[in-house]
Each structure stands twice: as C-alpha cells, then as structure tokens.
Amino acid sequence: MKNALGREIPDRIGERAPRPFSGAFETVPTGRKAPRPQKTVKPGENKVLGSIEEAIEASGLRSGMTISFHHSFRNGDYLVNMVVDACARMGIGDLRLFPTALFPVHEPLIEHIKNGVVSRIEGSMNGPVGAFVSQGGKLKQPAVLRSHGGRWRAIEAGDVHIDVAFIAAPQADPYGNATGIKGKTPCGPITFCAVDAQHAEKTVVVTNDLQPYPVYPFEIQQGWTDYVVVVDEIGDPASIASGTLKITRSPTRLKIARLAAAAVKASGYFKDGFSFQGGAGGISLAATKFVGEEMEREGIVGSFAMGGGTKLLVDILHRGLVRAILDGQAFDTDAIASLREDKNHVLMDPGHYANYDSRGCATYMLDAAFLGATEVDLDFNVNVNTHSDGQLLHGIGGHQDVAAGAKLTLITVPTLRGRLPVIVDRVTTVTTPGEVIDAIVTERGIAVNPRREDLKERFVKAGLPVRELAEIKAEADRLTRPPGRPVFGDEVIAVIEWRDGTVIDTVRRVVGWK
Amino acid sequence: MKNALGREIPDRIGERAPRPFSGAFETVPTGRKAPRPQKTVKPGENKVLGSIEEAIEASGLRSGMTISFHHSFRNGDYLVNMVVDACARMGIGDLRLFPTALFPVHEPLIEHIKNGVVSRIEGSMNGPVGAFVSQGGKLKQPAVLRSHGGRWRAIEAGDVHIDVAFIAAPQADPYGNATGIKGKTPCGPITFCAVDAQHAEKTVVVTNDLQPYPVYPFEIQQGWTDYVVVVDEIGDPASIASGTLKITRSPTRLKIARLAAAAVKASGYFKDGFSFQGGAGGISLAATKFVGEEMEREGIVGSFAMGGGTKLLVDILHRGLVRAILDGQAFDTDAIASLREDKNHVLMDPGHYANYDSRGCATYMLDAAFLGATEVDLDFNVNVNTHSDGQLLHGIGGHQDVAAGAKLTLITVPTLRGRLPVIVDRVTTVTTPGEVIDAIVTERGIAVNPRREDLKERFVKAGLPVRELAEIKAEADRLTRPPGRPVFGDEVIAVIEWRDGTVIDTVRRVVGWK
C-alpha cells in the first residue's frame, strides 16, 4: 500500500502491521494509554546493588527482552556498552535495544549484533551502527526510528513494552531519585527516560555520584526506581561541554542564517510574546543569535525560547529577551548551570515538549523554528535520516515535533554539500512531510511552501529573495554533475515513524548504484 | 468479618466489597495501574471557555458522574461550591464528590445533599458536612476517607474513576499549565490534583489569573488539561496567609512540645542527616521549633524537613539546619514565596510524598514526625477522624502515611481536652494502627509502644519521664468524670481506608447515648 505521501509501505514489516501515514494531524488516538506496572516497597528496603550484573540479575532480565536507555551523554555515553557487554557475559541475548539514540561511541554494538546479543533496535542510530544496519540482513526485525515525542507516545500507548530501563544518572540518591544537572559529570536533563522509568517492569538507576537523600530535581523519581547501582564512570562529560557547538563561520551558512532571521522578522510572528526554538547546528545557532540581536534592537520581549539549551539561549534569557527557556536537553555546561540555578530556565520532559497523544505539547506554542535537513524535495518533504547514498546515519530528534508545531518552520540548508545537491526531486527518505514545512532558506534564496501564500507575500513585501524551489534547485544542479543514486532492494532495514505512530517511510537495503 | 485490629467490617458496604485491613505493610499490589485516557489536540485549538457552565457542558458531565477537587485553599475555597451550584442550576445531580478535603466553607453542600445534587462523597470532611453525614441516611453510599497517599493510590489503582476534575489554579496559561504558588491569590502547590488531571476523562483548570504561555512550574500540565476557565475569584487567600498557624502558648502544650523535642534528641536518630516532618498544629509547630533550636545548638545538619511548609521550616532551611524542604502543601505565604524562589525548597506531589503503591515514598525516609490525635488507645491506635461523641469531623491528611514511614512517630497530645480524656480504652475510630506509632507524648509523660523496647531504653537513659500508657490514662481519668459514650447503630456512614486501600475501620451512625 501507499501512504498519504505516495511512499510504498508493505502490508507487513517484520512482525508489524503498519498503519500508513495519513497526514500530519489525521490520527485521533482513542481508548486508553498502556497501564503502568504496580510497584511497592517497604520502609527500610535497600535498593542499592553492587554492580550492573547484580542489577541485571535482580531485574529478571532474560534473552528476548527489551532494554532502554537515554542519550543525554550523546557521544560520551558509557552505559549502553557497559550493559550490553554485561548481558553478553551473562549469556543474555536476542535483546531488543530501545535507546533514545545511539552515537559513534556505540560502535562496539556491531559485534553484539553479529553474535546475536542484540537482535533488534528501536531508536535513532547516528553513525556506524546505522551504517552497519543499512547493509541489510543484520537485525531480526527492521529498526524503528521515532521522534522525541514519538518515542514518548509509543511507550505510553503500549507500542513498545520495556522490560528493564537502565538510566545513566549523573547524581542519584539511594532511594532512586536522580538528576542529570548535578553531580561530577552532569549531562543535562535525563527526563527522556522518565517515561521509560514509569512503564518499565524494572528501572535501574546507574550513577557515578551517589549522594544522601534527597537528590533533586526529581527528573527520575524514587517511586519508579527499583535498583540503584554505583559505578566509577557513566559517561564522558567532555562530550557535553565540548566546543562543537560553534556558530558557523562559513560565509554561505552565515548568509543562510541571516536570511532566516530576516524571514522571522518579516513573518508577522515577530512581536512581543514571540517564541522560538534555537537549534544546536551551526546555522541554527547563528540564526538564533541574529534573532536575539533583532529582538534587542526592536525592543521585543519574547515569551519563551526552547532548547536544547545553550549558552546562547541562556544569554538571551539573561538579557531579558525572553521570559523563560523550556528545556528538555542541554548542549553545554552553561545551559546545565542555568537549569540548576535559574527558576526561569524550566526543565521540561519530552512528553510535555512533543507528545502527539496529549492535550497539547510545547512545540505547538512555538512561533518560529530553524531546522536542518540532509535533503529536501520539491514537495517540501524533508529527510534528516538518510544520506543520498541511502545510508541511515541520523536520528529524528525533535525534527518532526517542532516542524509540526511551529507556526513558522524554516529549513535552513545550503544548496550543495560538497558536490552533492541538497534539494532533490524526491527525498531518499521522508522524515517530515512538506505539509508542516513553511519555507526552505538557502544561500540562493528562500522558497516558500505554496500552502503559505500569506507568508510569501510578507517576505516579498520585506524585500526578501523569494524564489521557486525548483528554480533554486536548477541553479544548484547546474554547478555539479548529477550524482549517482542508490538502487534499493526489497528488504526494509528501518521504519520511519511519524510522531503519531504511523509509518511515514521505510528505509530499504541498498543493493546497487546507478 | 473482623479485620486485623478486631474491627468489625461488613462483607459489603454499600456497593463495595471491602478488603479488610491486614497490617500496615501486608498488601502487595500486583498487576497494573489503571490506564489513563488518551487525549489529543491540534495546534491552534482553543481551550479557553467563557464560564464554569460552558466547561461543564463541554466536559460532557452528566448526572451520576464523579467530580474532583483539591483543597489547597482549605477553608477559603470557592470552587467546590461554584461548580456544584452550577451543576444544580443545570439539572445535573446524583454526583459523586471526590475532593481531597472539604471544610466549613463547604457547608452549602448540605442543601445539595438534601436535594440530591450530591449523593456520594469520597474525601475528607472537616466540620459541618461531616457532622451532617454523621447523622446517617444522608448519602446513597457511605463516605470514604483516604489519606493523601491513599487517595493518590486509589486513583492510580482505578478504585475511583474521575469523570471531570475541576482544578482551582491561582495562575494558569491558556494552554492549561497551572501553578498554585504564583498569581493574585496563591494557595500553595496544587499537585494534589496532578493525579486527578492525568486520570480524569476531562480536566478543567479554573483560574483567576490567566497569564501568557508558559506558566510554570508545571504543577498541572497542558498535556492533561482539556479546558481553561477564567473567573473573578477562586478562593480567599486570607485563608492561607492567616495567622492561625501560631505556636501554642498553652503551658501544657508547650510542655508536650518540649518533651517531644527531647524524645527526638534521645532517640538515636538525632544526628547529621536527620530528617523530620514539621506539622502545622500548635504543638507540632512548637516541637519543630524546639528541634530546630536543638539542631543549631548541637551543630547537626539535617538532610530534609518535610512540610506542609511554614515560615518556621523556611527559617530552618535558611539557617542551614537542613539541606532541603520537600513540600506538597504550603500553610503560609512565606512557604509559598520560598517555593517560588528557592531551588532547595522542592515541590513534591502527594504520590512522591506518600503513595503506598510505588517503589518508595518520601515519608519512608523520615526519621521523626510529630502527629496529633483526637483519641489514642491502650493499643496505641490513633483516631484523627471522629470525636468521642462519634461525629465525623476531620480528615486523615498525611497522618497514616507519615506514621507508617517515619522511624520515630510521636503522637503529641494533652491527656485531657476540656473534660474529655484523650487516652481511651478503645478509640472510637481507628485511623492509624498502633503498630506504626512509636510513642505517645503527653504532659504527664511519654508512653513508648512495647514494640520499641530499644526506644524505651534510650528515653529512660536520657532521663525522660517514661510511663505506661495505662498509668497516664488512669491519672487523667481520675481528674474527670467518665464521659458518656455514643451508642452506634448498624448503618455505616463512612469507611476509613488504610493507605493501601484496605478498610481499617468504619464509622457508624450514632443512635443513642449512654
């Protein structure tokens, strides 16, 4: 069958009978959420265990089960490898891995996939694990990728049942309260796993900084936590505090960022109470900076900025340009310190941020957002998951959730990356449908989605370089040779879910090249 | 049948097949919690309605349904009466009222009970409504009283299904985020209803201070809120900021408070990391003050104090005597301001505070607590619900939860109130079983529960006036004439639940006097 975007969705994908994507807001969830397990404890009961192995043993984890993790340490995470290694040593295999996201640091998982310790993955795969899975024939079931909000929804809806949640906690107390914004190696909020902790049969908090009761904020709560394990290290804090979050210095990208900021200013949303999501990519950071400067110049006081938190956003808060930051992740140490100290820097879990199955998520209150893409196409569909060579190398993050919510969603992309065109006839994979994209901002001009004639008029009136997307594409294509394209086989190696649980696209195995 | 305390529990109580109380920690909850309703909303959808009536209409509320409320405005609450009046005007009746607690201000409900608008009540009834219900024959089903933790548990377990939750919110935004610690008339945290908002079919936030998005802290979350209604007034803030929370000046009660503080000091728990619950009654306040002074004198730094928050606790925090306050309620404006401003004054919902069906609640981490009683008996059972005339005049509050959790639970009571003895052979109603009470502190000495020989030894060694409870009772009895006792009929007018959902006692209709 074909979904609403014309993408071919098999009737069955592995053990799954997929619901095809039918439009960004067409699904109406009914019925009830999945019931959470009852838990109890008597006063004085000890939860602290001596090792990961002891916790695995106590949790009842067996082959074939599902284990989950958060990604707040990103490429500095140690826990996923530690736990899977321990399972391998203990003879536990055929595991379904359900992380929020994997990174290059998780490359050792490839061996565990080969030897059957890990047989399924549901979660974003950034880098080598994704490349490995892209080869096909590696997993028992196709991988499943979900947005931040989509993952929260899937757990609450019962689409994924977690047997044991393992939660890396930069600080925890012996009763299982845990936070990511304190401790020896703070990684930012760990509320990504708050939904895991509530739904998992067993929840294991793993910390390198056990402190006396009570540890707060209660990002993970004692009432959800079965066991607490203390280890020497859970992650590399340098991966959080790194200087990777630099504003772009590329003149092309700076030009795109300036255009994006100008588009925001001209959009009609730029007034007191304005709200925006500041991203963490080079162009987004620059655009956020320019928007902040523009707010200051025009004397506009925004309502809120949304993270991932950065020093840049914290500065914007401190300069009084917004009343609050709402944050589910932190991308640098300034943002973490601000979350600890400033009551107007508000911790928000991904359900609050982005859950489709709720009576409102924060992205729906956004005026403007800057998002990236690996490819965009003439229908304004956006790909952030695969490269044009067909390899699955990136997660979804909050892309779908923010694009669906923001009144003005701008995709900020250069028209060429190296010799590869970014605007294509048809994206390799649809992550986010064109219906929720308002404009593509490139160094060659701004293309406005035909659904937004109102916006186009405003941009034209403001003297912005508004052009047809096809025209920008043609101009870029002339500068490079037509790239080769992958030939796909039948095997579905990954399912891309839309944030409502429907299947927006699949990723198939690359079998050739033309 | 008889429960573990020998109290007669009918096989059926109204429509209910009661589980008899079998011991403070005997129940092991199994299975799963009640599934919460799925909800959704599209971006741009408006939640703000023009009146309570419109919200009632939109919510689908019909006769026979269940509506819920919090009690954070206590005797200053306007919302319960407003909503029930509106239901009456709209011809909606046979309602089950499910407030956390009712107060004298809710006396107009008596008319609504008489005319059938309200036919059932589950919740604490402080004052006239309780007295009215005590007369018998008023409600279609016996009332049900639960502790703070017990009520949270009952909702999560599915024992009570809420059709519409009405939440008085001192500040809210149009998307349904709401807080009780900001606004024109702050009443303290409103997280008592966080569990209602998540489980109710529909959730209505009623505010007198609508502010632009986002309003935080997110005590009530947008994702749970269906409708927002703005009204002129939701409650009388003077009922919060009142001077009723005065430290006792009665020499007898001060003596009890000093003895209680001395007992804490001698208990073995009084050392660095010490934690305690500071109550809001006159004796508890005084005891809290004395304990704070003792901590300062001895150079002890506690881990946490637990509210209801008061100026007294805030001072103890500011003097560095504890690292944190954990608070689910605020009893004065200083506590509310502190919750707004101090990251170490931590908001805690009643589930975190007191839920039996969880992997740990905060009361289980308490070293010491001071609690009151209307009566205590020779088995150390405590009554806080009825007076010795059989009238149901008080709620349970956190009494059961704290007594069950604290390592040292002291009941601080005078031996006589007016001419009535407080220590009796058998309490009129058991609220909290003797097995979780460690000592009774009176102006005539301290009686230690025989289960705590260790404690008795410590008290004796410290030179405290340790006496047998029967001896104290006899001494008090000699000072007054034996009071009359009510004669009870068969009709059960109220069920007292233990915090695990079992029935610890029933309250029967008074039919005579002897």
mmCIF file of C-alpha atoms in Angstrom, chain A residues 15-253:
data_model
loop_
_atom_site.group_PDB
_atom_site.id
_atom_site.type_symbol
_atom_site.label_atom_id
_atom_site.label_comp_id
_atom_site.label_asym_id
_atom_site.label_seq_id
_atom_site.Cartn_x
_atom_site.Cartn_y
_atom_site.Cartn_z
ATOM 1 C CA GLU A 15 6.220 -8.672 12.866
ATOM 2 C CA ARG A 16 4.477 -5.345 12.467
ATOM 3 C CA ALA A 17 1.260 -4.459 10.648
ATOM 4 C CA PRO A 18 1.995 -0.828 9.922
ATOM 5 C CA ARG A 19 -0.530 1.976 9.945
ATOM 6 C CA PRO A 20 0.354 4.156 6.968
ATOM 7 C CA PHE A 21 0.900 7.881 7.438
ATOM 8 C CA SER A 22 -2.282 9.715 6.516
ATOM 9 C CA GLY A 23 -1.433 13.335 7.227
ATOM 10 C CA ALA A 24 0.314 15.282 9.957
ATOM 11 C CA PHE A 25 -2.738 15.591 12.217
ATOM 12 C CA GLU A 26 -5.129 12.939 10.951
ATOM 13 C CA THR A 27 -4.692 10.310 13.659
ATOM 14 C CA VAL A 28 -7.087 10.658 16.568
ATOM 15 C CA PRO A 29 -5.887 8.497 19.449
ATOM 16 C CA THR A 30 -8.736 6.864 21.301
ATOM 17 C CA GLY A 31 -9.097 4.488 24.170
ATOM 18 C CA ARG A 32 -6.554 4.432 26.904
ATOM 19 C CA LYS A 33 -2.832 4.543 27.490
ATOM 20 C CA ALA A 34 -0.939 1.381 28.429
ATOM 21 C CA PRO A 35 -1.297 0.611 32.129
ATOM 22 C CA ARG A 36 1.890 1.027 34.129
ATOM 23 C CA PRO A 37 3.091 -1.736 36.425
ATOM 24 C CA GLN A 38 2.210 -1.627 40.091
ATOM 25 C CA LYS A 39 5.238 -1.421 42.314
ATOM 26 C CA THR A 40 5.749 -1.339 46.025
ATOM 27 C CA VAL A 41 8.472 -1.268 48.640
ATOM 28 C CA LYS A 42 8.505 -1.426 52.422
ATOM 29 C CA PRO A 43 10.200 1.195 54.564
ATOM 30 C CA GLY A 44 13.856 0.393 55.056
ATOM 31 C CA GLU A 45 14.158 -1.802 51.987
ATOM 32 C CA ASN A 46 17.544 -1.384 50.298
ATOM 33 C CA LYS A 47 17.711 -0.604 46.582
ATOM 34 C CA VAL A 48 21.451 -0.199 46.190
ATOM 35 C CA LEU A 49 23.116 -3.090 44.389
ATOM 36 C CA GLY A 50 26.816 -3.721 43.912
ATOM 37 C CA SER A 51 27.144 -3.943 40.151
ATOM 38 C CA ILE A 52 25.432 -3.804 36.793
ATOM 39 C CA GLU A 53 25.476 -7.601 36.779
ATOM 40 C CA GLU A 54 23.665 -7.747 40.116
ATOM 41 C CA ALA A 55 21.053 -5.327 38.798
ATOM 42 C CA ILE A 56 20.581 -7.384 35.634
ATOM 43 C CA GLU A 57 20.147 -10.458 37.793
ATOM 44 C CA ALA A 58 17.733 -8.753 40.185
ATOM 45 C CA SER A 59 15.711 -7.253 37.363
ATOM 46 C CA GLY A 60 14.916 -10.650 35.905
ATOM 47 C CA LEU A 61 16.283 -9.640 32.509
ATOM 48 C CA ARG A 62 16.263 -12.592 30.128
ATOM 49 C CA SER A 63 17.006 -13.256 26.473
ATOM 50 C CA GLY A 64 14.426 -11.792 24.117
ATOM 51 C CA MET A 65 13.573 -8.853 26.344
ATOM 52 C CA THR A 66 13.707 -5.100 25.749
ATOM 53 C CA ILE A 67 16.137 -2.718 27.451
ATOM 54 C CA SER A 68 16.095 1.050 27.227
ATOM 55 C CA PHE A 69 18.484 3.981 27.648
ATOM 56 C CA HIS A 70 18.635 7.772 27.279
ATOM 57 C CA HIS A 71 21.132 9.624 25.122
ATOM 58 C CA SER A 72 21.892 12.671 27.257
ATOM 59 C CA PHE A 73 25.613 11.849 27.247
ATOM 60 C CA ARG A 74 25.400 11.598 23.470
ATOM 61 C CA ASN A 75 28.763 10.520 22.067
ATOM 62 C CA GLY A 76 30.185 10.318 25.593
ATOM 63 C CA ASP A 77 27.807 7.622 26.849
ATOM 64 C CA TYR A 78 29.360 4.599 28.553
ATOM 65 C CA LEU A 79 26.246 2.881 29.855
ATOM 66 C CA VAL A 80 24.802 1.227 26.745
ATOM 67 C CA ASN A 81 28.064 -0.577 26.043
ATOM 68 C CA MET A 82 28.521 -1.494 29.714
ATOM 69 C CA VAL A 83 25.085 -3.062 29.992
ATOM 70 C CA VAL A 84 25.159 -4.895 26.683
ATOM 71 C CA ASP A 85 28.666 -6.183 27.434
ATOM 72 C CA ALA A 86 27.420 -7.432 30.794
ATOM 73 C CA CYS A 87 24.442 -9.144 29.160
ATOM 74 C CA ALA A 88 26.789 -10.834 26.695
ATOM 75 C CA ARG A 89 28.975 -12.089 29.536
ATOM 76 C CA MET A 90 25.909 -13.365 31.356
ATOM 77 C CA GLY A 91 24.657 -15.252 28.312
ATOM 78 C CA ILE A 92 21.661 -12.992 27.732
ATOM 79 C CA GLY A 93 20.971 -12.403 24.061
ATOM 80 C CA ASP A 94 18.336 -11.697 21.425
ATOM 81 C CA LEU A 95 17.801 -8.310 23.073
ATOM 82 C CA ARG A 96 15.736 -5.507 21.709
ATOM 83 C CA LEU A 97 17.684 -2.293 22.274
ATOM 84 C CA PHE A 98 15.435 0.702 22.822
ATOM 85 C CA PRO A 99 17.680 3.733 23.296
ATOM 86 C CA THR A 100 16.586 7.268 22.586
ATOM 87 C CA ALA A 101 19.656 7.459 20.339
ATOM 88 C CA LEU A 102 22.948 5.737 19.581
ATOM 89 C CA PHE A 103 26.170 7.514 18.635
ATOM 90 C CA PRO A 104 29.591 6.584 17.188
ATOM 91 C CA VAL A 105 30.715 5.661 20.720
ATOM 92 C CA HIS A 106 28.310 2.723 20.471
ATOM 93 C CA GLU A 107 30.158 1.125 17.549
ATOM 94 C CA PRO A 108 31.038 -1.918 19.741
ATOM 95 C CA LEU A 109 27.355 -2.866 19.441
ATOM 96 C CA ILE A 110 28.112 -4.037 15.920
ATOM 97 C CA GLU A 111 29.908 -7.076 17.337
ATOM 98 C CA HIS A 112 26.955 -7.724 19.632
ATOM 99 C CA ILE A 113 24.606 -7.585 16.667
ATOM 100 C CA LYS A 114 26.798 -10.030 14.794
ATOM 101 C CA ASN A 115 26.872 -12.503 17.668
ATOM 102 C CA GLY A 116 23.151 -12.232 18.415
ATOM 103 C CA VAL A 117 23.268 -10.420 21.764
ATOM 104 C CA VAL A 118 21.330 -7.589 20.121
ATOM 105 C CA SER A 119 18.789 -8.669 17.538
ATOM 106 C CA ARG A 120 16.530 -5.612 17.308
ATOM 107 C CA ILE A 121 16.993 -1.866 17.647
ATOM 108 C CA GLU A 122 14.315 0.771 18.061
ATOM 109 C CA GLY A 123 15.916 4.167 18.346
ATOM 110 C CA SER A 124 17.981 6.658 16.454
ATOM 111 C CA MET A 125 21.314 5.438 15.139
ATOM 112 C CA ASN A 126 23.791 8.193 14.492
ATOM 113 C CA GLY A 127 26.845 6.918 12.647
ATOM 114 C CA PRO A 128 28.448 3.459 12.498
ATOM 115 C CA VAL A 129 25.617 1.339 13.906
ATOM 116 C CA GLY A 130 23.242 2.928 11.403
ATOM 117 C CA ALA A 131 25.706 2.350 8.577
ATOM 118 C CA PHE A 132 26.058 -1.282 9.629
ATOM 119 C CA VAL A 133 22.313 -1.830 9.825
ATOM 120 C CA SER A 134 21.943 -0.177 6.414
ATOM 121 C CA GLN A 135 23.802 -3.110 4.884
ATOM 122 C CA GLY A 136 20.732 -5.246 5.488
ATOM 123 C CA GLY A 137 20.293 -8.683 6.954
ATOM 124 C CA LYS A 138 21.677 -7.642 10.320
ATOM 125 C CA LEU A 139 18.627 -7.365 12.583
ATOM 126 C CA LYS A 140 15.786 -9.815 13.141
ATOM 127 C CA GLN A 141 13.279 -7.010 12.720
ATOM 128 C CA PRO A 142 13.651 -3.709 10.894
ATOM 129 C CA ALA A 143 14.895 -0.881 13.080
ATOM 130 C CA VAL A 144 12.296 1.671 14.134
ATOM 131 C CA LEU A 145 13.072 5.374 14.320
ATOM 132 C CA ARG A 146 10.889 7.781 16.241
ATOM 133 C CA SER A 147 10.996 11.444 17.128
ATOM 134 C CA HIS A 148 11.452 12.541 20.731
ATOM 135 C CA GLY A 149 7.705 12.990 21.072
ATOM 136 C CA GLY A 150 7.007 9.863 19.055
ATOM 137 C CA ARG A 151 9.074 7.687 21.353
ATOM 138 C CA TRP A 152 7.291 9.033 24.436
ATOM 139 C CA ARG A 153 3.967 8.415 22.737
ATOM 140 C CA ALA A 154 4.905 4.889 21.708
ATOM 141 C CA ILE A 155 5.751 3.892 25.272
ATOM 142 C CA GLU A 156 2.614 5.439 26.730
ATOM 143 C CA ALA A 157 0.474 3.896 24.005
ATOM 144 C CA GLY A 158 1.950 0.461 24.673
ATOM 145 C CA ASP A 159 3.562 0.140 21.219
ATOM 146 C CA VAL A 160 6.821 -0.698 22.948
ATOM 147 C CA HIS A 161 6.939 -2.521 26.243
ATOM 148 C CA ILE A 162 10.157 -2.050 28.207
ATOM 149 C CA ASP A 163 11.365 -4.837 30.426
ATOM 150 C CA VAL A 164 14.284 -3.042 32.036
ATOM 151 C CA ALA A 165 15.169 0.647 31.791
ATOM 152 C CA PHE A 166 18.804 1.469 32.547
ATOM 153 C CA ILE A 167 19.238 5.129 33.367
ATOM 154 C CA ALA A 168 22.617 6.851 33.455
ATOM 155 C CA ALA A 169 22.300 9.357 36.299
ATOM 156 C CA PRO A 170 24.970 11.992 36.985
ATOM 157 C CA GLN A 171 23.578 12.219 40.510
ATOM 158 C CA ALA A 172 21.255 9.927 42.428
ATOM 159 C CA ASP A 173 20.283 9.070 45.985
ATOM 160 C CA PRO A 174 19.969 5.577 47.442
ATOM 161 C CA TYR A 175 16.197 5.699 47.025
ATOM 162 C CA GLY A 176 16.407 6.242 43.270
ATOM 163 C CA ASN A 177 15.778 9.946 42.807
ATOM 164 C CA ALA A 178 18.091 11.097 40.054
ATOM 165 C CA THR A 179 19.080 14.160 38.089
ATOM 166 C CA GLY A 180 21.312 14.943 35.146
ATOM 167 C CA ILE A 181 22.077 18.545 36.014
ATOM 168 C CA LYS A 182 24.161 17.886 39.130
ATOM 169 C CA GLY A 183 26.983 15.544 40.041
ATOM 170 C CA LYS A 184 30.555 15.004 38.929
ATOM 171 C CA THR A 185 29.669 14.638 35.275
ATOM 172 C CA PRO A 186 26.403 16.446 34.573
ATOM 173 C CA CYS A 187 24.976 15.634 31.151
ATOM 174 C CA GLY A 188 21.843 17.768 31.216
ATOM 175 C CA PRO A 189 18.297 16.627 31.958
ATOM 176 C CA ILE A 190 17.632 12.906 31.939
ATOM 177 C CA THR A 191 13.859 13.168 31.665
ATOM 178 C CA PHE A 192 13.977 11.454 28.277
ATOM 179 C CA CYS A 193 13.826 8.283 30.326
ATOM 180 C CA ALA A 194 11.123 9.456 32.741
ATOM 181 C CA VAL A 195 8.534 7.670 30.625
ATOM 182 C CA ASP A 196 10.714 4.560 30.481
ATOM 183 C CA ALA A 197 11.083 4.561 34.259
ATOM 184 C CA GLN A 198 7.314 4.725 34.728
ATOM 185 C CA HIS A 199 6.444 1.997 32.257
ATOM 186 C CA ALA A 200 9.348 -0.426 32.546
ATOM 187 C CA GLU A 201 8.832 -3.589 34.546
ATOM 188 C CA LYS A 202 12.083 -2.707 36.307
ATOM 189 C CA THR A 203 14.041 0.516 36.440
ATOM 190 C CA VAL A 204 17.744 0.614 37.234
ATOM 191 C CA VAL A 205 19.443 3.931 38.001
ATOM 192 C CA VAL A 206 23.197 3.805 37.383
ATOM 193 C CA THR A 207 25.174 6.656 38.885
ATOM 194 C CA ASN A 208 28.754 7.741 39.462
ATOM 195 C CA ASP A 209 27.697 10.165 42.191
ATOM 196 C CA LEU A 210 25.539 8.701 44.941
ATOM 197 C CA GLN A 211 24.512 11.416 47.386
ATOM 198 C CA PRO A 212 22.418 11.338 50.550
ATOM 199 C CA TYR A 213 18.656 11.529 50.203
ATOM 200 C CA PRO A 214 17.083 13.639 48.755
ATOM 201 C CA VAL A 215 18.630 14.309 45.352
ATOM 202 C CA TYR A 216 16.560 16.732 43.273
ATOM 203 C CA PRO A 217 15.180 17.900 40.918
ATOM 204 C CA PHE A 218 13.294 14.619 40.705
ATOM 205 C CA GLU A 219 13.900 14.000 36.989
ATOM 206 C CA ILE A 220 13.721 10.319 37.784
ATOM 207 C CA GLN A 221 11.618 9.569 40.844
ATOM 208 C CA GLN A 222 12.171 7.163 43.713
ATOM 209 C CA GLY A 223 8.690 5.788 43.146
ATOM 210 C CA TRP A 224 9.711 4.460 39.726
ATOM 211 C CA THR A 225 13.171 3.173 40.589
ATOM 212 C CA ASP A 226 13.719 -0.452 41.564
ATOM 213 C CA TYR A 227 17.504 -0.525 41.890
ATOM 214 C CA VAL A 228 20.417 1.858 42.186
ATOM 215 C CA VAL A 229 23.921 0.900 41.072
ATOM 216 C CA VAL A 230 27.066 2.918 41.680
ATOM 217 C CA VAL A 231 29.860 2.708 39.121
ATOM 218 C CA ASP A 232 33.045 4.702 38.578
ATOM 219 C CA GLU A 233 32.022 6.363 35.357
ATOM 220 C CA ILE A 234 28.836 6.614 33.326
ATOM 221 C CA GLY A 235 29.952 8.957 30.584
ATOM 222 C CA ASP A 236 32.453 11.461 29.362
ATOM 223 C CA PRO A 237 31.395 14.961 30.383
ATOM 224 C CA ALA A 238 33.701 16.448 27.748
ATOM 225 C CA SER A 239 31.190 15.241 25.199
ATOM 226 C CA ILE A 240 28.706 17.658 26.751
ATOM 227 C CA ALA A 241 30.996 20.576 27.419
ATOM 228 C CA SER A 242 32.722 20.281 24.084
ATOM 229 C CA GLY A 243 33.254 23.214 21.779
ATOM 230 C CA THR A 244 31.391 21.517 18.966
ATOM 231 C CA LEU A 245 28.536 23.924 19.365
ATOM 232 C CA LYS A 246 30.179 26.725 17.470
ATOM 233 C CA ILE A 247 28.338 29.241 15.446
ATOM 234 C CA THR A 248 29.159 28.620 11.805
ATOM 235 C CA ARG A 249 31.947 30.668 10.253
ATOM 236 C CA SER A 250 31.147 29.621 6.719
ATOM 237 C CA PRO A 251 30.095 32.751 4.788
ATOM 238 C CA THR A 252 27.497 30.713 2.910
ATOM 239 C CA ARG A 253 25.973 29.394 6.104
#
